Coordinates of C-alpha atoms in Angstrom, one line a residue:
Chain A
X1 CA 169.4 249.5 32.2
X2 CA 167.5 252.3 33.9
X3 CA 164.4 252.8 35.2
X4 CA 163.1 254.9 33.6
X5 CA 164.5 253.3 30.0
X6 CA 162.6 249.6 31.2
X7 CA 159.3 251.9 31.5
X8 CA 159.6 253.0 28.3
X9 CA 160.5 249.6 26.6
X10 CA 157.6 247.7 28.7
X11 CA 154.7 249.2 26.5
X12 CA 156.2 247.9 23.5
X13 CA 157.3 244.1 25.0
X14 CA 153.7 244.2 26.4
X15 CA 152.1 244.9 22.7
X16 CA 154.7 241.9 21.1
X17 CA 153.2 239.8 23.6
X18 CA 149.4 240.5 22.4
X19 CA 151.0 240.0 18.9
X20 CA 152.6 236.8 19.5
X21 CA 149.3 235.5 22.0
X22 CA 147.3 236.4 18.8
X23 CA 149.6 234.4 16.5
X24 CA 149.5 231.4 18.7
X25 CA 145.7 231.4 19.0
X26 CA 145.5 228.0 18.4
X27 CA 147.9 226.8 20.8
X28 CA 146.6 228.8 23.3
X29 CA 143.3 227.3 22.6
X30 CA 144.5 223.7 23.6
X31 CA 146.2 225.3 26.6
X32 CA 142.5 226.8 27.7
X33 CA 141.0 223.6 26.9
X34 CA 143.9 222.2 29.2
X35 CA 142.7 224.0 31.9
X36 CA 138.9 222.4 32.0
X37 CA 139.5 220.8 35.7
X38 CA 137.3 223.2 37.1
X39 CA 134.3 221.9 35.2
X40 CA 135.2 218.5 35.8
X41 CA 135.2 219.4 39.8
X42 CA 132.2 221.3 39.6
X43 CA 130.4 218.5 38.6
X44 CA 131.4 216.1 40.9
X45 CA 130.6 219.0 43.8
X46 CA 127.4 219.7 42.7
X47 CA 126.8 215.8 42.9
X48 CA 127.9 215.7 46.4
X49 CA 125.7 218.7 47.6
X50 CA 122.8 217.4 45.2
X51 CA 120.9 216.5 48.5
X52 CA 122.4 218.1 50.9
X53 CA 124.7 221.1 51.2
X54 CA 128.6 220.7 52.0
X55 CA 129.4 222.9 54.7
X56 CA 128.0 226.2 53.3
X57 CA 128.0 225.4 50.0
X58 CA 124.9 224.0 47.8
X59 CA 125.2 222.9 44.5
X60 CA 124.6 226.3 42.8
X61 CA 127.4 227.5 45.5
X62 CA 129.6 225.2 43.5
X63 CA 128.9 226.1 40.4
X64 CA 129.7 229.5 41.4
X65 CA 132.9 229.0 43.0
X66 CA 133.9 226.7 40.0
X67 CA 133.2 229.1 37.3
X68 CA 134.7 231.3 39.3
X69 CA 138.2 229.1 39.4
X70 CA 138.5 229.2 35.9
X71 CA 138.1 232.6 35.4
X72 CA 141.2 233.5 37.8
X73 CA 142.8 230.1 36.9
X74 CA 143.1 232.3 32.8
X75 CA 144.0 235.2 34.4
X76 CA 146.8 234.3 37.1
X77 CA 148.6 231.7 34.3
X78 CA 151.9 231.5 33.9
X79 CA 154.3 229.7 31.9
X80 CA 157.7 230.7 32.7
X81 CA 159.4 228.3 34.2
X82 CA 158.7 225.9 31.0
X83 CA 160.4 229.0 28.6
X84 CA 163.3 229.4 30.8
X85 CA 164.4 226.0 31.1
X86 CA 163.9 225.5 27.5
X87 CA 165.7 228.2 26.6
X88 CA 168.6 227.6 28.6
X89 CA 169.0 224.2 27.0
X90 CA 168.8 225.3 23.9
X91 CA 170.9 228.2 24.6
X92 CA 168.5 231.2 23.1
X93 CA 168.7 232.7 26.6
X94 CA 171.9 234.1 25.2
X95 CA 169.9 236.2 22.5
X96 CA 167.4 237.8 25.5
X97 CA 170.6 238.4 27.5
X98 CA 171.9 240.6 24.7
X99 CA 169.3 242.9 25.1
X100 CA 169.3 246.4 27.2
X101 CA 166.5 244.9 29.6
X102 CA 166.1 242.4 32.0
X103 CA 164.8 238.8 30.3
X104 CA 162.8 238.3 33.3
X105 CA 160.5 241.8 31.9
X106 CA 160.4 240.0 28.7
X107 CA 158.8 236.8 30.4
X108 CA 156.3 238.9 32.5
X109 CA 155.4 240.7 29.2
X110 CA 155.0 237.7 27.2
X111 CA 152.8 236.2 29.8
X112 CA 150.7 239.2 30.3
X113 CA 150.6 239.4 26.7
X114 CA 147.7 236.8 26.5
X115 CA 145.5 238.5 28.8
X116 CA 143.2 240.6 26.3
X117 CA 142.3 237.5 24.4
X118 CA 141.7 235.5 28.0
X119 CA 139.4 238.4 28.7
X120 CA 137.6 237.0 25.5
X121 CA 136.7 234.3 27.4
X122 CA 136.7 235.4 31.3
X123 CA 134.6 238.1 30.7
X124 CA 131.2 236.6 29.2
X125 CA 131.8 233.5 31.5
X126 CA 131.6 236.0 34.5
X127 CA 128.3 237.6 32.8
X128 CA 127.0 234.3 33.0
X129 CA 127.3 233.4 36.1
X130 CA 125.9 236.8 36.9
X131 CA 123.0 236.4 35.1
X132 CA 122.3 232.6 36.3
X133 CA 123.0 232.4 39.8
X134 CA 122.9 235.9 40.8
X135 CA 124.9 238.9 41.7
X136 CA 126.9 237.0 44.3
X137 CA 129.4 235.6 41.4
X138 CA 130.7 239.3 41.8
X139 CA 132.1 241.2 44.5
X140 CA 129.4 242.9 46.3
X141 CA 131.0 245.9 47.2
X142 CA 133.9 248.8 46.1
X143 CA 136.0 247.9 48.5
X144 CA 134.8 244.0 47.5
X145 CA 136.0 244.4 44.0
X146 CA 139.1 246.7 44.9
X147 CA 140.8 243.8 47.3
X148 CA 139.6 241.0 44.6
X149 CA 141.7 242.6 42.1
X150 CA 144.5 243.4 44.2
X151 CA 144.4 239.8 45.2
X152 CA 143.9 239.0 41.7
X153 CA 147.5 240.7 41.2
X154 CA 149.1 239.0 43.7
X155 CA 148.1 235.9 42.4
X156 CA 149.2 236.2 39.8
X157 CA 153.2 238.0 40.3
X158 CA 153.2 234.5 43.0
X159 CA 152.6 231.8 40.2
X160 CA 154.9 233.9 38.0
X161 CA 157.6 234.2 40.4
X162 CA 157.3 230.9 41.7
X163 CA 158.0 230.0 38.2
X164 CA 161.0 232.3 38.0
X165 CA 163.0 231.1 41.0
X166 CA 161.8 227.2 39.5
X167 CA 162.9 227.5 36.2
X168 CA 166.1 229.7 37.6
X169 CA 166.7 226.6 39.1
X170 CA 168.1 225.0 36.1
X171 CA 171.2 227.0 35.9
X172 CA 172.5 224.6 38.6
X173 CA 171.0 221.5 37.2
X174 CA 170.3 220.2 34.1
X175 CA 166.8 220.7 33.8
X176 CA 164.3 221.6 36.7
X177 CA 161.0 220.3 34.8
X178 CA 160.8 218.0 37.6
X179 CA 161.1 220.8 40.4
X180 CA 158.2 222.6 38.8
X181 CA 155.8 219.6 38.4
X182 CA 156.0 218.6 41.8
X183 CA 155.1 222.3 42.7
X184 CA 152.3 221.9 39.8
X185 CA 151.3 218.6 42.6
X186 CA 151.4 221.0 45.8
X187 CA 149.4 223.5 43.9
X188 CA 146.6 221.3 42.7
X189 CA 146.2 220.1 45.7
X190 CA 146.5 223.5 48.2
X191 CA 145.2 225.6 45.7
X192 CA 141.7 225.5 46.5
X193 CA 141.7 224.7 42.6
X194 CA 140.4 221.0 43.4
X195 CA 137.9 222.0 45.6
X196 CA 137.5 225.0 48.1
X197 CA 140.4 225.1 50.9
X198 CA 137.6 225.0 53.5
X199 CA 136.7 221.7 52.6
X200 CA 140.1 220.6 54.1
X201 CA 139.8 218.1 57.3
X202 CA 140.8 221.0 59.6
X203 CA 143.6 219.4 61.2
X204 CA 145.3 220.7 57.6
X205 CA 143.3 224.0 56.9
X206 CA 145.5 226.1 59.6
X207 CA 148.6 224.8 57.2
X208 CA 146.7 226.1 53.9
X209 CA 147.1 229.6 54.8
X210 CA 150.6 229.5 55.2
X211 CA 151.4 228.1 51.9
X212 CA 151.7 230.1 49.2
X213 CA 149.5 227.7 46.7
X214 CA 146.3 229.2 48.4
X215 CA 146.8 232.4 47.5
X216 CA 147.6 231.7 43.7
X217 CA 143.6 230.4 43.2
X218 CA 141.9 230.4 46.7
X219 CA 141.9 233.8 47.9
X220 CA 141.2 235.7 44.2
X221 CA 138.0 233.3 43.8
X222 CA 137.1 233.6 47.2
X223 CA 137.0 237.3 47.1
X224 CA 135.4 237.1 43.8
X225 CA 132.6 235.4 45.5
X226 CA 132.2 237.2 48.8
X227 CA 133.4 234.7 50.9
X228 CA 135.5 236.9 53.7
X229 CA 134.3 240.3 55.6
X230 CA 136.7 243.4 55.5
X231 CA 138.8 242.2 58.3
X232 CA 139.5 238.5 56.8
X233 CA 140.3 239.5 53.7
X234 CA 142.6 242.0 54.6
X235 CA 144.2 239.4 56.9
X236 CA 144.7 237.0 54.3
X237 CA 145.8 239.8 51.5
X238 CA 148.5 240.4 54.1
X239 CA 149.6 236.9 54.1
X240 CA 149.7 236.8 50.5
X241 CA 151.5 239.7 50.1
X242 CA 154.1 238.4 52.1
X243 CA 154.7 236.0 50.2
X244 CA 154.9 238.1 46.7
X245 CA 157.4 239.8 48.7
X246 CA 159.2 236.6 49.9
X247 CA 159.3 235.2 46.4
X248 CA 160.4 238.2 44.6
X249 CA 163.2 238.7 47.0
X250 CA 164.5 234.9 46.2
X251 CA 163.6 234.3 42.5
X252 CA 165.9 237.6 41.6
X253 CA 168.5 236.0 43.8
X254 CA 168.4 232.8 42.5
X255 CA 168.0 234.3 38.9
X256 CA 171.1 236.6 39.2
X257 CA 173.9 234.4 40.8
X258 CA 172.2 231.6 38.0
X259 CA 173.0 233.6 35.5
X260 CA 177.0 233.9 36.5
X261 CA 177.1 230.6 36.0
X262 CA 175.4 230.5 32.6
X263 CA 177.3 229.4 29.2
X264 CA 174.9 229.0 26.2
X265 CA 175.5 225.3 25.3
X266 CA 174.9 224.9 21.8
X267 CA 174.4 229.1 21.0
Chain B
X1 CA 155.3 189.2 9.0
X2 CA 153.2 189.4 13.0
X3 CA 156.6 187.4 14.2
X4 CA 158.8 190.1 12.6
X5 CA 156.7 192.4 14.3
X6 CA 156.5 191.2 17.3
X7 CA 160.0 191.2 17.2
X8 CA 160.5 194.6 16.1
X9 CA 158.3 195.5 19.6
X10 CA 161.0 193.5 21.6
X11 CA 163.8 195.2 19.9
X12 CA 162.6 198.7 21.1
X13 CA 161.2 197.9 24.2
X14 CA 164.7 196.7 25.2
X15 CA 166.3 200.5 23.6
X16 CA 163.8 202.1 25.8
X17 CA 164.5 200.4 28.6
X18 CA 168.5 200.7 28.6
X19 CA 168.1 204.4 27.6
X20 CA 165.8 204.6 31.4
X21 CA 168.7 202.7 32.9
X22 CA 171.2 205.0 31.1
X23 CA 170.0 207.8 33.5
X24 CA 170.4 205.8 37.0
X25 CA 169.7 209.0 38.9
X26 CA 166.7 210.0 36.8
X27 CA 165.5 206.8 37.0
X28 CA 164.9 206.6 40.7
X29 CA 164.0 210.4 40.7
X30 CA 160.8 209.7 38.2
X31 CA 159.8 206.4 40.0
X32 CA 159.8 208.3 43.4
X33 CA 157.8 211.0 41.8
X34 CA 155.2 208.9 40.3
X35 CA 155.0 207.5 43.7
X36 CA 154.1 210.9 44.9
X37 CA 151.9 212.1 41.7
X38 CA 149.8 208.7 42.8
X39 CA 149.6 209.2 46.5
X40 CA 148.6 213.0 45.9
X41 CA 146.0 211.7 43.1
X42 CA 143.9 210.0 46.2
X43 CA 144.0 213.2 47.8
X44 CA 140.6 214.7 46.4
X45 CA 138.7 211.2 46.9
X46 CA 139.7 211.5 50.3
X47 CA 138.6 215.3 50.7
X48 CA 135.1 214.2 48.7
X49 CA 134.0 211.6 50.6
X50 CA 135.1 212.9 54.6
X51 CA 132.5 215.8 53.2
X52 CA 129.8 213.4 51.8
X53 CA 130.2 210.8 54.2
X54 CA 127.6 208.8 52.1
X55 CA 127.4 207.5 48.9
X56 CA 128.0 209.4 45.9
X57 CA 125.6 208.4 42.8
X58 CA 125.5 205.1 44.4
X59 CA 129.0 204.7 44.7
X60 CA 130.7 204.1 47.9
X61 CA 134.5 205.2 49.1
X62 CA 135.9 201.7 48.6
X63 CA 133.5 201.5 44.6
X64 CA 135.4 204.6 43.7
X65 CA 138.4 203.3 44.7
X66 CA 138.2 201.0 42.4
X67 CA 137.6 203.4 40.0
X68 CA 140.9 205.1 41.0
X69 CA 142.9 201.9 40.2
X70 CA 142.0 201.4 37.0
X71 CA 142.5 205.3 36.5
X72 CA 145.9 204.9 37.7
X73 CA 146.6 201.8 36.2
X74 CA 145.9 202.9 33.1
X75 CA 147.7 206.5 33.9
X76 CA 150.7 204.3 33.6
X77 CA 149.6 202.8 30.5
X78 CA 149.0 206.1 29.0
X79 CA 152.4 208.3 30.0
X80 CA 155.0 205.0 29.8
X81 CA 153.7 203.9 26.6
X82 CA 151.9 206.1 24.8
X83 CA 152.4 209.9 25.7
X84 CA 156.6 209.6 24.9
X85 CA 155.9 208.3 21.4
X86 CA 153.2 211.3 21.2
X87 CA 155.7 214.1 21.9
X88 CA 157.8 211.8 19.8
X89 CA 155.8 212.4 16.3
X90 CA 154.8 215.8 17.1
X91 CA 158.9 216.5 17.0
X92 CA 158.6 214.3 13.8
X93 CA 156.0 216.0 11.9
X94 CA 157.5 219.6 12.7
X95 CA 161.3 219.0 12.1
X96 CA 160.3 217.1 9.1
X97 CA 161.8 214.1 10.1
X98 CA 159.0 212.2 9.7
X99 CA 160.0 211.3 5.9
X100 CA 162.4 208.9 7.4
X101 CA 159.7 207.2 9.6
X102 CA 157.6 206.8 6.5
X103 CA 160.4 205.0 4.1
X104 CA 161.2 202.4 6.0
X105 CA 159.8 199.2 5.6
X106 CA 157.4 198.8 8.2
X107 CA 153.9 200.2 9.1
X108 CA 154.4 203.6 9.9
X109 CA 151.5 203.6 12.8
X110 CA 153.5 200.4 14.2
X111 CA 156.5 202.8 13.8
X112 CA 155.4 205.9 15.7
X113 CA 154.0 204.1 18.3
X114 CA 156.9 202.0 19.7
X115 CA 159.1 204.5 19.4
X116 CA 159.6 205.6 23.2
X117 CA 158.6 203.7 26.2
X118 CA 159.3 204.8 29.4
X119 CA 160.0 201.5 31.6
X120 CA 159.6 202.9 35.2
X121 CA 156.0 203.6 35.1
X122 CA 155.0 200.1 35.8
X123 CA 155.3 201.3 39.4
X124 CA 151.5 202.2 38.1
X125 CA 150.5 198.5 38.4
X126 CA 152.3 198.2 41.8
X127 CA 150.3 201.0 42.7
X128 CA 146.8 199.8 41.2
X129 CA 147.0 196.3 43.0
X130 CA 147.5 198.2 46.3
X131 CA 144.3 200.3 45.8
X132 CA 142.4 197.4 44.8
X133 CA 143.3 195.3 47.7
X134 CA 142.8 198.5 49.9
X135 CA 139.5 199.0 48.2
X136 CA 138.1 195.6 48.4
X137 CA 139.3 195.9 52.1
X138 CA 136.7 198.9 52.5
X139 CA 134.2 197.1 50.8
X140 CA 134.4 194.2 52.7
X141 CA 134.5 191.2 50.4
X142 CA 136.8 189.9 47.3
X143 CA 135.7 190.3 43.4
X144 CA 134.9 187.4 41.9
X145 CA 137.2 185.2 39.4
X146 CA 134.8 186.2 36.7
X147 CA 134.4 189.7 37.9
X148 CA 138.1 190.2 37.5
X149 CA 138.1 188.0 34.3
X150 CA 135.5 190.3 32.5
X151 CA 137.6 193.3 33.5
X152 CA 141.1 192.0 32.1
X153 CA 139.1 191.7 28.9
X154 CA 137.7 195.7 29.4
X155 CA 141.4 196.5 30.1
X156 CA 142.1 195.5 26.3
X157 CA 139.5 197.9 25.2
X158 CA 140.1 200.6 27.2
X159 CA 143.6 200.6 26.1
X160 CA 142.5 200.1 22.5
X161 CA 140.6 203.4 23.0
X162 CA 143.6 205.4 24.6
X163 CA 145.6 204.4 21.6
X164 CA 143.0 205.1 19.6
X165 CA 142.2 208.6 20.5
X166 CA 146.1 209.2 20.9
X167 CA 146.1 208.2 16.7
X168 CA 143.4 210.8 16.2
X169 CA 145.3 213.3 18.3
X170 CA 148.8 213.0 16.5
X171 CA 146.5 213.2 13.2
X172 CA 145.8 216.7 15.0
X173 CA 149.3 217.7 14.7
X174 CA 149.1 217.3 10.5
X175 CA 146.8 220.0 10.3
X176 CA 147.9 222.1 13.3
X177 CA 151.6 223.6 12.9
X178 CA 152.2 224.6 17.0
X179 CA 150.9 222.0 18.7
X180 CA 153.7 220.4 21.6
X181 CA 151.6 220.8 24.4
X182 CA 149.1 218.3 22.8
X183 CA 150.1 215.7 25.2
X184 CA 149.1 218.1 28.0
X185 CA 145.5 218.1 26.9
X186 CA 144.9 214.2 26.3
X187 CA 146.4 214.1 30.0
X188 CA 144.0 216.6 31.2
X189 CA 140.7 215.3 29.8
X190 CA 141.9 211.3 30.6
X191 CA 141.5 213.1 34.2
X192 CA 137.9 212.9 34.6
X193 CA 138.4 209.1 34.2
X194 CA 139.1 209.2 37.8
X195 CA 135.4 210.0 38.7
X196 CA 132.7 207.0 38.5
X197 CA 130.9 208.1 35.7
X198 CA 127.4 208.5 36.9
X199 CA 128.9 211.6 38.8
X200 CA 128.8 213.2 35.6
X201 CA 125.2 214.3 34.0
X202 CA 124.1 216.7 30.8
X203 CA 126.5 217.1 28.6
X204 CA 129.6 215.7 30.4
X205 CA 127.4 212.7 30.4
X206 CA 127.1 212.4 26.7
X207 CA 130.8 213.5 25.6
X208 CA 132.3 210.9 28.1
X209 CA 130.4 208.1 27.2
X210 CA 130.1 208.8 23.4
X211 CA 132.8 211.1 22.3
X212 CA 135.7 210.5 24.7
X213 CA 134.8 207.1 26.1
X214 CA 135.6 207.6 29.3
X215 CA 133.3 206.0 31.4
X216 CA 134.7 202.7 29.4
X217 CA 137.9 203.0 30.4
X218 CA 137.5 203.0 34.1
X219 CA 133.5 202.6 35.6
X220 CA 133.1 199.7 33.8
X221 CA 136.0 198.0 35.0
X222 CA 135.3 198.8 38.1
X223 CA 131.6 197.4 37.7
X224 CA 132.8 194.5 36.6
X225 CA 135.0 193.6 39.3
X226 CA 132.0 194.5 41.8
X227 CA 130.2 191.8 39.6
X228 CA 127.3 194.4 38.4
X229 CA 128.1 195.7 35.2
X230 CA 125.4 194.4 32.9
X231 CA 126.6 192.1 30.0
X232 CA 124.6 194.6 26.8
X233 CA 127.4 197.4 28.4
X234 CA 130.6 194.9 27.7
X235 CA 129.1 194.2 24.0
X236 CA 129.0 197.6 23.6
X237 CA 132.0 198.9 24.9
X238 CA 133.9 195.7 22.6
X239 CA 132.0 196.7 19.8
X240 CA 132.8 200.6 20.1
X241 CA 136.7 200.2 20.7
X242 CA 136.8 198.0 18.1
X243 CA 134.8 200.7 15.8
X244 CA 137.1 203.3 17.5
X245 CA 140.5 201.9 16.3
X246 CA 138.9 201.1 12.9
X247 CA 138.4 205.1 12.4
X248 CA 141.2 206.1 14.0
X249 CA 143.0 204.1 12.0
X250 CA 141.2 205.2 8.6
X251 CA 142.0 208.8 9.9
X252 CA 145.7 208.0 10.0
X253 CA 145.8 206.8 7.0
X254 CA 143.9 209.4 5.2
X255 CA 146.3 212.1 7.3
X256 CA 149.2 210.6 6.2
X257 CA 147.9 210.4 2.7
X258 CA 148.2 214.1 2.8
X259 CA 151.2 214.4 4.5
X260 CA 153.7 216.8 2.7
X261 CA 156.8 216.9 4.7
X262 CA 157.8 220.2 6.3
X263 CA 161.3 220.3 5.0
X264 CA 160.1 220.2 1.3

């Protein structure tokens, strides 16, 4: 299908995925509830620093930082790896492969399709920690806010293409579930998710920023929360980039020589 | 009628188990990846504590390492015996083919629960004794026989409360139609379990010690292998997973009471 005829269609797969998000509410509701770690962290942080800050971080440093995680945590999610190895065992992929567009558009739609209603909850979380700790919960600046959500972007299109070239995966195995949870380990770990990537023994930190799990959590919240000048941040939006870039480039390989391969069991 | 019970257990613990073997490949695959989920599971004690380099809340690396054996001990508990039989009756109750559980002749909550055991995460005990023995090591002495005979008995309870709050979940599913990712959510609260509880204050405090017990399941233990848990918290804990199964199972019952399958 064309270009220009996917631009057209997009409007229309992004409003079904609002629909069906809205439909879903409760489910998503135990997938947010899920997603609580942060909390859970931030507690056991501000515990640590209760006497005495950890590197430059005191307590209410951590409760910004952790607020901050599961705001970006809702709003880089992605869930497609799970869909497309679900739907290639049940053989439904065939029915998305009938259609004029790409079923990778119809995955990113889906997933962006729950944004407005995590806005519902990222937005007055955000106010918050405005009001209780201050206007550093926010970017401080234009150019502050204009790299956070450009990192915030990036984020995201990594954790979703990441789970693209995962679940892509199982068009040459069975099932690639297992693939995707050990990435789910690398991430939780990496990620600055756990705790901030700083407070890595060093020896590992240098590795941090070469992995792509960093720059799926770490660097949105880390902009979010003012922790780089112009020149750092721009370094490490570079590095992130790359590795949109990198992934994109593999996950529509993997995807499109997967698909040759492809015959709906059971559809 | 225990006997025949007890011999129902055997029966399906032995289908599990060839079903695990069936899969050689996968077999090997999920023990080697547990292997990995535990190792990467120490990974934020060590970060925490090379940053503290003190005590936390009175607890020292090698007391919360305790507390990260019992977690993973009972991590193994929870996802080989319990979490397979939850994604189990959540496919029940939405296919409707939880009719068929229900007529045969044999306690339905017995039913559901045996149904799926995956064998290969004993590698969590394995994995427990190690972290004990490496956490004693830190510590710098061994637990004491009645220390470790007061915590087998809080491993019963805690294990009564898992299973009891993974009834009340699955009594979730009745009233909630979209619900498979249920198991996801009892793994990601059981998480905090890994943190000595007096980390936690406020709120946290209350919900983990009241609501979702977990500060039983895994502080106490630990306390009581250290030989300083005091004996009014075992009482209570005994007292409140036995009260906890006793309403979980008067939930169940009431649920399935209400239960109108989803075919009819």
């Amino acid at each position: 299908m064309s270009v220009r005829g996917t631009l057209r269609a997009l409007p229309t797969l992004l409003r079904v995925g609002v629909s069906e998000a809205v439909a879903y509410r409760a489910e998503m509701l135990v997938w947010v509830l899920g997603t609580t770690m942060p909390f859970i962290s931030m507690a056991l942080w501000t515990a640590v620093a209760r006497y005495e800050p950890v590197g430059r971080y005191d307590s209410h440093d951590f409760v910004r930082y952790f607020l901050a995680t599961f705001s970006v945590r809702q709003m880089t999610g992605a869930y497609a790896a799970w869909q497309i190895n679900y739907e290639v065992r049940q053989g439904t992929l065939a029915m998305r492969l009938l259609r004029p567009i790409s079923p990778l558009w119809s995955y990113a739609a889906e997933n962006l399709g729950t944004f407005p209603l995590r806005l519902l909850l990222v937005v007055p979380l955000t106010l918050f920690s405005v009001f209780t700790l201050g206007t550093r919960s926010v970017p401080g600046t234009a150019w502050g806010w204009g790299l956070f959500l450009l990192a915030l972007v990036g984020g995201w299109l990594i954790t979703f293409l990441a789970n693209v070239l995962i679940g892509s995966l199982s068009l040459y195995i069975e099932s690639s579930n297992r693939v995707m949870d050990l990435w789910f380990a690398f991430f939780l770990i990496c990620s600055g998710y756990l705790y901030p990537v700083e407070l890595f023994p060093p020896v590992l930190r240098g590795l941090l920023d070469w992995l792509p799990f960093r720059y799926q959590i770490g660097l949105p919240v880390e902009l979010m929360t003012n922790a780089h000048g112009l020149t750092g941040a721009l370094g490490l939006l570079g590095r992130q980039w790359l590795w949109v870039a990198l992934l994109l480039g593999l996950s529509i390989l993997s995807w499109k020589r997967g698909l040759k391969r492809f015959a709906a069991y059971g559809g | 009628m225990f006997r025949r019970y007890l011999r129902l257990l055997k029966v399906r613990l032995r289908a599990s188990s060839l079903l695990a073997m069936q899969y050689q490949a996968d077999f090997l695959l999920d023990g080697l990846i547990s292997l990995f989920w535990m190792a990467s599971a120490l990974v934020p004690l060590f970060v925490v504590y090379q940053n503290a380099q003190r005590d936390i809340e009175g607890w020292s690396f090698g007391e919360s390492l305790l507390v990260i054996g019992w977690f993973t001990l009972l991590q193994g508990i929870l996802e080989g015996a319990i979490n397979p039989s939850l994604q189990g009756v959540v496919e029940h109750i939405r296919k409707g083919t939880l009719d068929f559980v229900l007529l045969k002749p044999a306690d339905a909550q017995f039913l559901v629960s045996t149904e799926n055991f995956l064998p290969w995460r004993a590698i969590n005990l394995v994995a427990a004794l190690i972290i004990f023995g490496y956490g004693f090591h830190q510590i710098g002495r061994a637990p004491s026989l009645s220390g470790v005979a007061i915590s087998l008995v809080l491993l019963g309870a805690s294990v009564l409360l898992l299973y009891s709050l993974w009834i009340l979940t699955v009594c979730a599913a009745f009233y909630v139609v979209k619900v498979d990712n249920l198991t996801y959510l009892f793994t990601s609260i059981f998480d905090a379990a890994r943190w000595p509880a007096p980390v936690f204050r406020g709120v946290l405090a209350f919900v983990f010690t009241f609501v979702i017990p977990l500060a039983v399941m895994t502080t106490f233990p630990a306390e009581a292998m250290l030989g300083r848990l005091p004996w009014t918290a075992l009482v209570w804990a005994l007292l409140g997973s036995l009260l906890f199964a006793f309403f979980s199972r008067r939930v169940w019952l009431h649920s399935i009471g209400r239960y109108t399958s989803a075919s009819s």
